[in-house]
Amino acid sequence: MRQFLFTLAFCSFFITSFAQQGNLSKVDRIYYTCKIWGYLKYYHPLISKGSFDWDEKMQKVLGITAKYQTYPEFSDYMAKWIYYMGEVKPCAGCKQRNSDEHFLENFDLSWTQNRLFSDELKKTLKNIETNRFQGNHFYIDQGKVGEFIPKNEQPYLDLNWKDEDQRLIPLFRYWNYIEYFYPYKYLTDQNWDDVLKEMIPKFLDAQTKLDFHLVMLELVVKIDDSHAGLMTSVLDEMPYYNYLPARFDLIENQLILTEIIDSGKAQQQDLQVGDVLKTINSQSALDLHNANKKYIWGSNEGVKDRSIYHTLFMGMQGPIQATIERNGSVRTVSLNLYKYSDLSYAKTEPKPKWTIPNDSIGYVNMGALTIGDVNQMMSELIDKTAIIFDLRNNPKGTYKAIAKYLNPTDTTFAIYTKPDYSYPGKFVWQGEATCGEANEEYYRGKVILLVDENTQSHAEFTCMSLQTAPNVVTIGSQTAGTDGKVTKFPIVSRLYTAMSGMGVYYPNQQATQRIGITRDINIVPTADGIIAGRDEVLEKGMEIAKEEIAREIAEAKAALAKAIQDSLRQDSLRLDSLRRFSLKMDSLQINTLPMDSLKIDSIKVDDN
């Protein structure tokens, strides 16, 4: 009996395995067509020259292979199709770089040797890799710093989203852009091959124009990049993005109103700072936010939570029924929603570029400081015990000018990876960023950097530069994790996106993308602090600055004590002078240094 069961199980396994090896589903057929189409587009010597209308070829292949239901049939056709593209001649210039120059985390062509493919197809694909295209690519343009930009793509001014094959064109294009040229593909939450398998049915099932654009948005979000997004008038023209007249943020796992946007409309609806939004139309507000995250582009959860105000009411029409908690009491209210353009924003006074809250501490608002301001700013703050640089905003290219004052010598603060266009999918370590210069009179005080989720892209790059100062501390919460130059390009006409176009790393090759800037002290704002209008990150910065002042005073007092003892045999006049100065230092109360003159609210920046 046991032998019979074993035989039955073996036969069942054999039949299942055979079926898996032989049967080809529609999704798998489109999946491998997409991978082979993109591979040939960037590797085949003739196709890479632009010898064919490659989108047209894609649609013909999809139509012809639709009748094939097994891998052998599919493999046989694809091998013949590639053969008729033309002879792949031996490539004398296809020499590999040294292995230590390559960054290979994104590279994997093992799928070309899939055991389900025929030997002929595997051999054909391998031969193309060995003798791949070299030179100026028809479909690839390079940006100023070597980042990938697609070119010579048909714009499809009137893409027929109702046509199944045409709906797949943006999917095929974009998926292969990321597959071969996105520097951070290896960091995405979801394996990029799995993304393709998941998204194919969604593209096939899109029933309306809005459905199609939402599926495209979901695809772009999959790269986990705060630089990404989908720029299209379709979502804006439809009643999709709507807002309350007050901003709220996710603090301590609660949706707390943190800022009144339109005071008139907020007052009409009795909305106040500190209100906690509990439910929307009988659904948990937090659950709705989490469900919408598939449409929110961002490198990490902090960035996606930062966007909650813009996405929570996606697709909703007011009035909505909501429950709001205030001071422990929960009430049900009816709230109107508004288009962004219908809200009246109160004008606020511009914050100072820098301030001196007391004689020993300087504060710099990096979002307002310009390059032309740096010399004057540093001349006023150079003698301070500590300088606080607030990077929770959008700096204006000042890092090099500031670093000249903070560093005793020039220093490398970042290194790059860029696509190897001679071997798509591979990247190379190429280039570095430096700051500072030889300066014996550099600033020797405490450098304090303030960061949070609004510290994004150039702000993170600036922070990396300032972190090279000899006496520096970085305070705050996880930054946006979105480093590298923004690369913008159309997928098809009127359907634009962007991505981080080059890899940016610390000199030790530590990534910043998704992870964010290295911090020394982690401070996350609390609900109580937000309601009270406190800036807890800045408070911590001031605390560190005061500790630095106290340390300097302690060291000076110790030096004075030693000088007094050494001066016991000196003249009494000098001794009395030293004692009087020591007593004066004793009277300085560090814990009472004023902060009132440095009332800085949290700075919010637009995602773009």
XYZ file of C-alpha atoms in Angstrom:
608
model
C 0.000 0.000 0.000
C 2.800 2.411 0.955
C 4.544 1.677 -2.347
C 1.292 2.331 -4.216
C 0.846 5.687 -2.515
C 4.446 6.622 -3.288
C 3.935 5.695 -6.952
C 0.692 7.694 -7.075
C 2.358 10.726 -5.507
C 5.306 10.489 -7.898
C 2.994 10.254 -10.913
C 0.962 13.215 -9.649
C 4.145 15.259 -9.190
C 5.400 14.236 -12.652
C 2.110 15.155 -14.322
C 1.938 18.483 -12.482
C 5.559 19.300 -13.332
C 5.006 18.367 -16.959
C 1.910 20.545 -17.109
C 3.782 23.430 -15.525
C 6.627 23.040 -18.010
C 4.329 22.714 -21.003
C 1.332 24.946 -20.378
C 1.697 28.665 -21.002
C -0.861 31.009 -19.444
C -1.816 34.324 -21.026
C -0.109 36.272 -18.245
C 3.101 34.232 -18.582
C 3.084 34.693 -22.350
C 2.797 38.479 -22.004
C 5.347 38.440 -19.167
C 8.048 36.729 -21.242
C 7.161 38.755 -24.331
C 7.737 41.932 -22.339
C 11.097 40.705 -21.017
C 12.338 39.480 -24.403
C 11.058 42.614 -26.189
C 12.887 44.899 -23.760
C 16.039 42.782 -23.804
C 16.216 42.919 -27.594
C 15.470 46.651 -27.584
C 18.597 47.400 -25.552
C 20.888 44.497 -26.491
C 20.279 43.424 -30.103
C 22.790 45.208 -32.404
C 20.247 45.878 -35.157
C 17.212 46.677 -33.021
C 19.257 49.019 -30.838
C 20.088 51.011 -33.981
C 16.405 51.725 -34.529
C 16.091 49.468 -37.587
C 12.514 48.494 -36.720
C 9.282 50.004 -35.435
C 9.678 48.175 -32.168
C 6.246 48.983 -30.730
C 4.617 47.665 -33.879
C 6.689 44.480 -33.603
C 5.509 44.077 -30.028
C 1.845 44.254 -30.992
C 2.331 41.789 -33.855
C 4.131 39.321 -31.604
C 1.386 39.567 -28.997
C -1.182 38.839 -31.658
C 0.682 35.895 -33.194
C 1.699 34.246 -29.916
C -1.844 34.519 -28.511
C -2.596 31.132 -30.073
C 0.377 29.405 -28.414
C -0.460 27.611 -25.200
C 2.827 25.819 -24.491
C 6.366 26.949 -23.832
C 7.845 24.874 -26.689
C 5.541 26.573 -29.210
C 6.276 29.992 -27.779
C 10.042 29.355 -27.644
C 10.165 28.056 -31.189
C 8.381 31.120 -32.541
C 10.456 33.611 -30.545
C 13.737 32.024 -31.684
C 12.661 32.227 -35.307
C 11.358 35.784 -34.876
C 14.713 36.906 -33.484
C 16.586 35.077 -36.257
C 14.705 37.018 -38.924
C 15.724 40.323 -37.298
C 19.138 39.828 -38.832
C 22.533 38.327 -38.143
C 24.229 39.135 -34.842
C 27.879 39.524 -35.738
C 30.766 38.921 -33.316
C 31.447 41.965 -31.140
C 35.129 42.799 -30.835
C 34.463 45.665 -28.415
C 32.250 43.821 -25.937
C 34.930 43.611 -23.286
C 33.881 43.735 -19.671
C 35.125 46.344 -17.268
C 37.055 45.332 -14.197
C 34.706 43.706 -11.697
C 35.545 46.265 -8.999
C 34.243 49.048 -11.269
C 30.843 47.425 -11.646
C 27.849 47.726 -9.347
C 25.917 44.521 -10.002
C 23.042 44.586 -7.517
C 20.532 45.314 -10.305
C 21.913 42.906 -12.882
C 20.340 39.507 -13.580
C 19.956 37.933 -17.019
C 19.557 34.404 -15.694
C 15.975 34.381 -16.989
C 17.311 34.171 -20.566
C 18.371 30.618 -19.742
C 15.012 29.583 -18.281
C 14.652 25.805 -18.316
C 11.192 26.217 -19.879
C 12.724 27.845 -22.955
C 13.938 25.734 -25.852
C 17.677 25.240 -26.250
C 17.559 27.260 -29.459
C 15.957 30.269 -27.761
C 18.397 30.124 -24.833
C 21.328 29.919 -27.224
C 19.998 32.835 -29.277
C 19.507 35.075 -26.244
C 22.939 34.237 -24.845
C 24.602 35.013 -28.164
C 22.975 38.449 -28.166
C 24.315 39.179 -24.689
C 27.821 38.135 -25.752
C 27.678 40.273 -28.888
C 25.458 43.068 -27.602
C 25.109 46.505 -29.159
C 27.900 49.032 -28.600
C 27.848 52.722 -29.473
C 25.219 55.448 -29.657
C 21.913 53.832 -28.871
C 18.785 54.797 -30.815
C 16.547 54.563 -27.724
C 18.899 55.949 -25.072
C 19.904 59.507 -24.338
C 22.183 60.500 -21.473
C 21.555 63.433 -19.172
C 24.125 65.909 -17.895
C 25.450 63.520 -15.259
C 25.031 60.351 -17.303
C 21.522 59.438 -16.175
C 19.202 57.503 -18.496
C 16.656 59.397 -20.573
C 14.562 57.564 -23.190
C 14.479 58.973 -26.705
C 12.971 58.285 -30.136
C 9.847 56.743 -28.607
C 6.547 57.088 -30.459
C 4.506 59.635 -28.488
C 1.042 58.081 -29.088
C -0.782 61.380 -28.949
C -4.043 59.449 -28.967
C -3.209 56.210 -27.207
C -6.240 53.958 -27.491
C -6.541 52.772 -23.901
C -9.524 50.632 -24.951
C -7.219 48.486 -27.092
C -5.621 45.742 -24.971
C -2.330 45.681 -26.866
C -1.997 49.479 -26.802
C -2.650 49.507 -23.053
C 0.362 47.226 -22.705
C 2.750 49.605 -24.518
C 3.254 51.937 -21.509
C 3.655 48.896 -19.257
C 6.287 47.304 -21.522
C 8.192 50.561 -21.920
C 8.212 51.603 -18.280
C 8.944 48.172 -16.870
C 12.034 47.862 -19.062
C 13.195 51.407 -18.294
C 13.346 50.395 -14.636
C 14.687 46.906 -15.356
C 17.833 48.187 -17.064
C 18.381 51.790 -15.992
C 16.957 52.472 -12.528
C 19.900 52.614 -10.093
C 17.844 51.540 -7.080
C 15.847 48.653 -8.539
C 17.486 46.291 -6.038
C 15.994 48.300 -3.149
C 12.308 48.048 -4.103
C 10.022 46.289 -1.649
C 8.682 44.001 -4.350
C 10.857 42.045 -6.766
C 10.618 43.791 -10.132
C 9.774 40.566 -11.966
C 6.908 39.992 -9.534
C 5.678 43.520 -10.210
C 5.347 42.688 -13.907
C 3.402 39.512 -13.178
C 1.089 41.381 -10.818
C 0.449 44.350 -13.076
C -0.262 42.525 -16.361
C -3.757 41.395 -15.283
C -4.537 44.887 -13.982
C -3.611 46.440 -17.331
C -5.683 43.822 -19.120
C -8.699 44.461 -16.879
C -8.729 48.291 -17.012
C -12.273 49.169 -18.056
C -12.202 52.970 -18.085
C -9.742 55.748 -18.831
C -9.521 56.459 -15.117
C -8.832 52.781 -14.404
C -5.985 52.821 -16.907
C -4.361 55.887 -15.352
C -4.736 54.536 -11.833
C -3.054 51.296 -12.884
C -0.220 53.323 -14.412
C 0.078 55.272 -11.154
C 0.176 52.042 -9.163
C 2.956 50.738 -11.415
C 5.079 53.868 -10.940
C 4.600 53.746 -7.163
C 6.150 50.260 -7.180
C 9.683 51.664 -7.588
C 9.462 53.176 -4.064
C 10.947 56.523 -5.063
C 9.781 59.924 -3.803
C 11.003 61.409 -7.105
C 8.572 59.220 -8.998
C 4.952 60.019 -9.721
C 2.518 60.219 -12.590
C 1.938 63.599 -14.146
C -1.298 63.472 -16.128
C -4.248 65.798 -16.468
C -6.662 62.854 -16.363
C -6.600 62.494 -12.580
C -6.694 66.259 -12.065
C -9.577 66.825 -14.477
C -11.707 64.167 -12.847
C -13.146 64.645 -9.322
C -10.345 62.710 -7.736
C -8.230 64.840 -5.400
C -10.246 66.638 -2.731
C -9.300 68.273 0.573
C -10.425 69.458 3.965
C -9.664 73.124 4.757
C -7.193 72.003 7.433
C -4.034 69.974 7.208
C -3.557 66.822 9.243
C -0.575 64.561 9.791
C -0.034 61.027 10.996
C 1.406 61.445 14.495
C 1.721 58.522 16.913
C -0.548 56.465 14.660
C -3.326 59.078 14.783
C -4.559 61.514 12.131
C -4.163 64.829 13.924
C -5.138 68.223 12.515
C -1.933 70.228 12.658
C -2.610 73.361 10.637
C -5.571 75.463 9.529
C -5.363 76.012 5.768
C -8.502 78.095 5.136
C -9.594 79.706 8.413
C -13.033 80.695 7.144
C -13.997 77.255 5.861
C -12.387 75.516 8.847
C -14.328 77.705 11.275
C -17.599 76.965 9.476
C -16.957 73.251 10.016
C -15.662 73.685 13.582
C -12.215 72.236 12.879
C -9.403 72.972 15.333
C -5.733 72.120 15.632
C -5.453 68.966 17.720
C -8.641 67.342 16.416
C -8.163 63.625 15.754
C -9.846 62.265 12.620
C -11.108 58.791 13.528
C -13.458 57.585 10.770
C -14.600 58.657 7.307
C -17.956 57.382 6.056
C -17.912 54.679 8.750
C -14.421 53.465 7.758
C -11.279 53.850 9.809
C -9.375 56.897 8.516
C -6.094 55.095 9.155
C -7.262 52.036 7.193
C -8.262 54.274 4.288
C -4.811 55.843 4.285
C -3.114 52.454 4.261
C -5.378 51.282 1.420
C -4.442 54.363 -0.619
C -0.713 53.780 -0.239
C -0.622 51.856 -3.515
C -1.230 55.264 -5.152
C 1.265 57.256 -3.036
C 4.805 57.433 -4.368
C 7.485 57.580 -1.729
C 10.809 56.038 -0.762
C 9.712 55.112 2.754
C 6.704 55.122 5.047
C 7.504 58.557 6.450
C 7.202 60.128 3.006
C 3.973 58.279 2.259
C 2.536 59.388 5.591
C 3.658 62.931 4.780
C 1.373 62.791 1.736
C -1.713 61.763 3.677
C -3.346 65.185 3.362
C -3.215 64.936 -0.441
C -4.472 61.374 -0.795
C -6.879 60.474 2.008
C -9.978 61.723 0.193
C -9.004 60.437 -3.263
C -12.158 59.887 -5.317
C -14.513 61.016 -2.551
C -17.269 63.570 -2.991
C -18.363 65.727 -0.094
C -20.028 66.044 2.219
C -18.483 63.142 4.114
C -19.541 61.778 7.475
C -16.638 61.758 9.923
C -16.006 61.159 13.587
C -13.612 63.551 15.305
C -12.143 63.296 18.773
C -11.407 66.477 20.711
C -10.176 66.485 24.311
C -11.349 62.901 24.783
C -14.845 63.528 23.416
C -15.924 61.963 20.089
C -18.509 63.589 17.829
C -19.956 62.812 14.383
C -19.852 65.634 11.854
C -20.618 66.294 8.198
C -17.638 67.843 6.392
C -17.380 69.470 2.981
C -14.442 68.725 0.693
C -12.831 71.242 -1.649
C -10.600 71.359 -4.668
C -7.105 72.546 -3.827
C -7.608 75.696 -5.892
C -10.746 76.623 -3.900
C -8.916 76.955 -0.584
C -7.708 80.373 0.564
C -4.282 80.163 2.119
C -3.426 82.695 4.785
C -0.263 84.632 4.025
C 2.526 84.093 6.499
C 5.507 86.268 7.243
C 8.731 84.891 5.727
C 10.989 83.343 8.340
C 14.441 84.895 8.846
C 17.382 83.421 6.974
C 19.371 83.237 10.195
C 18.980 84.371 13.765
C 21.066 84.606 16.924
C 18.840 83.416 19.801
C 21.602 84.204 22.283
C 25.230 85.261 22.268
C 26.521 81.707 21.815
C 24.092 80.019 19.371
C 23.263 80.695 15.731
C 20.304 79.316 13.769
C 20.221 79.042 9.946
C 17.046 78.461 7.913
C 18.518 76.553 4.960
C 15.296 76.867 2.967
C 15.688 80.661 2.809
C 19.479 81.103 2.743
C 20.977 81.864 -0.684
C 24.549 81.498 -1.882
C 24.927 85.277 -1.750
C 23.995 85.251 1.950
C 26.580 82.716 3.107
C 29.568 85.009 3.677
C 27.604 87.482 5.763
C 25.840 84.720 7.680
C 29.097 82.997 8.594
C 30.806 86.263 9.486
C 28.067 86.851 12.075
C 28.007 83.287 13.391
C 31.660 82.198 13.125
C 32.343 83.030 16.784
C 29.306 81.161 18.127
C 29.733 78.015 20.191
C 27.113 76.194 18.085
C 25.347 76.760 14.768
C 22.046 74.984 14.056
C 21.412 74.339 10.350
C 17.738 73.539 9.750
C 17.426 71.239 6.712
C 13.722 70.399 7.051
C 13.058 72.338 3.860
C 14.459 72.921 0.357
C 18.016 74.352 0.462
C 19.111 76.641 -2.332
C 22.450 75.171 -3.413
C 24.480 76.659 -0.557
C 26.298 73.527 0.651
C 29.629 74.190 -1.104
C 29.802 77.783 0.099
C 29.020 76.778 3.696
C 31.353 73.762 3.699
C 34.318 76.065 2.959
C 33.817 77.512 6.432
C 33.136 74.218 8.220
C 35.978 72.029 6.882
C 39.749 72.300 7.308
C 40.302 70.642 3.922
C 38.430 69.378 0.872
C 36.498 66.189 1.591
C 34.610 63.569 -0.426
C 31.078 63.241 0.902
C 29.314 61.181 -1.796
C 30.058 58.704 -4.580
C 27.884 57.724 -7.552
C 26.691 54.802 -9.620
C 25.658 55.375 -13.239
C 24.305 53.052 -15.943
C 26.793 51.118 -18.037
C 25.203 51.630 -21.451
C 27.564 49.102 -23.016
C 25.995 46.425 -20.783
C 22.414 47.450 -19.848
C 21.437 46.450 -16.343
C 24.940 46.903 -15.016
C 26.069 50.091 -13.305
C 29.524 51.508 -12.669
C 31.029 53.416 -9.774
C 31.786 56.714 -11.440
C 32.359 60.136 -9.945
C 32.333 61.678 -6.510
C 31.144 64.844 -4.801
C 33.508 66.922 -2.704
C 33.170 69.968 -0.493
C 35.369 72.227 1.618
C 38.848 73.540 0.989
C 42.110 74.073 2.830
C 41.184 76.446 5.637
C 43.147 76.764 8.871
C 40.539 79.207 10.193
C 37.624 76.804 9.778
C 34.705 76.907 12.213
C 35.551 74.833 15.284
C 32.225 75.069 17.082
C 29.397 72.549 17.208
C 27.530 72.014 13.925
C 23.957 70.813 14.530
C 21.837 69.552 11.606
C 18.033 69.232 11.898
C 16.264 66.758 9.572
C 12.920 65.007 9.099
C 10.793 63.490 6.319
C 10.786 66.874 4.545
C 14.563 66.618 4.127
C 14.464 65.300 0.591
C 16.754 65.013 -2.426
C 18.958 68.122 -2.564
C 18.357 68.656 1.154
C 19.733 65.164 1.836
C 22.666 65.801 -0.471
C 23.324 69.070 1.376
C 23.148 67.266 4.690
C 25.718 64.695 3.526
C 28.039 67.578 2.686
C 27.641 69.357 6.024
C 28.074 66.066 7.886
C 31.766 66.179 6.942
C 32.335 68.992 9.471
C 34.704 67.811 12.245
C 32.283 68.507 15.123
C 28.804 67.692 13.817
C 25.626 66.030 15.123
C 22.513 65.192 13.076
C 19.165 65.286 14.893
C 15.652 64.342 13.818
C 13.617 61.585 12.175
C 14.094 59.506 9.032
C 14.624 61.644 5.952
C 12.895 61.106 2.609
C 15.533 58.672 1.311
C 15.385 60.197 -2.147
C 18.871 61.014 -3.309
C 20.229 61.552 -6.797
C 19.324 63.814 -9.688
C 15.672 63.806 -10.758
C 15.172 62.364 -14.246
C 11.867 63.342 -15.883
C 10.541 61.739 -19.053
C 7.295 60.831 -20.835
C 6.109 57.227 -20.936
C 3.724 58.179 -23.725
C 2.329 61.591 -24.649
C 0.686 63.438 -21.745
C 1.775 60.692 -19.353
C 4.962 61.836 -17.590
C 6.950 60.377 -14.744
C 10.300 60.765 -13.012
C 12.837 58.790 -11.001
C 16.137 59.178 -9.181
C 18.437 58.899 -12.179
C 21.772 58.122 -10.531
C 22.873 56.249 -7.431
C 24.164 58.354 -4.535
C 26.062 56.773 -1.649
C 28.220 57.765 1.275
C 31.965 57.282 0.573
C 31.809 53.907 2.380
C 29.172 52.819 -0.202
C 26.343 53.060 2.313
C 23.058 53.762 0.523
C 20.880 56.759 1.308
C 17.994 55.903 -1.045
C 14.955 54.760 0.938
C 17.078 54.616 4.121
C 17.709 58.330 4.457
C 20.518 60.305 6.022
C 22.479 58.850 8.923
C 21.315 60.413 12.200
C 23.021 60.606 15.584
C 19.928 61.413 17.664
C 16.451 60.274 16.651
C 13.632 62.686 17.561
C 10.053 62.187 16.325
C 7.425 64.887 17.026
C 4.725 63.871 19.509
C 0.999 64.575 19.458
C 1.274 66.711 22.596
C 4.113 68.697 21.066
C 2.215 69.322 17.819
C -0.928 70.463 19.661
C 1.141 72.749 21.898
C 2.884 74.250 18.866
C 6.298 73.072 19.967
C 9.187 72.237 17.652
C 10.654 69.263 19.489
C 13.456 68.684 16.977
C 14.627 72.268 17.332
C 14.312 72.012 21.114
C 16.680 69.053 21.057
C 19.084 71.024 18.886
C 19.043 73.871 21.390
C 19.621 71.406 24.201
C 22.706 70.027 22.467
C 23.932 73.578 21.819
C 23.546 74.456 25.510
C 25.428 71.301 26.499
C 28.245 72.420 24.211
C 28.287 75.823 25.878
C 28.355 74.170 29.304
C 31.237 71.966 28.210
C 33.223 74.961 26.980
C 32.597 76.810 30.242
C 33.649 73.790 32.284
C 36.845 73.496 30.279
C 37.523 77.220 30.677
C 36.901 77.039 34.411
C 39.267 74.099 34.729
C 41.886 76.037 32.806
C 41.313 79.052 35.042
C 41.625 76.954 38.179
C 44.912 75.617 36.931
C 46.043 79.147 36.016
C 45.090 80.392 39.493
C 47.055 77.659 41.144
C 50.026 78.323 38.899
C 49.730 82.004 39.727
C 49.830 81.676 43.525
C 53.339 83.002 43.449
C 52.465 85.700 40.868
C 51.462 89.260 41.671
C 48.164 89.624 43.565
C 46.598 91.904 40.939
C 46.619 89.174 38.265
C 45.357 86.647 40.813
C 42.415 88.845 41.813
C 41.540 89.386 38.143
C 41.438 85.643 37.450
C 39.297 85.017 40.517
C 36.822 87.723 39.560
C 36.474 86.215 36.021
C 35.955 82.751 37.477
C 33.171 84.039 39.733
C 31.549 85.719 36.741
C 31.535 82.428 34.816
C 29.973 80.664 37.819
C 27.045 83.073 37.686
C 26.117 82.174 34.039
C 22.974 80.007 34.043
C 23.078 77.722 31.009
C 19.595 76.326 31.483
C 18.016 79.770 31.199
C 19.374 80.646 27.755
C 16.351 82.093 25.902
C 14.502 80.217 23.135
C 11.587 82.623 22.694
C 13.361 84.501 19.941
C 13.729 81.244 17.986
C 10.090 80.219 17.598
C 10.319 78.202 14.379
C 7.286 76.260 13.166
C 7.625 72.974 11.325
C 8.271 73.648 7.659
C 6.204 71.726 5.140
C 7.367 71.317 1.556
C 5.536 70.235 -1.544
C 6.334 66.739 -2.828
C 7.676 68.206 -6.045
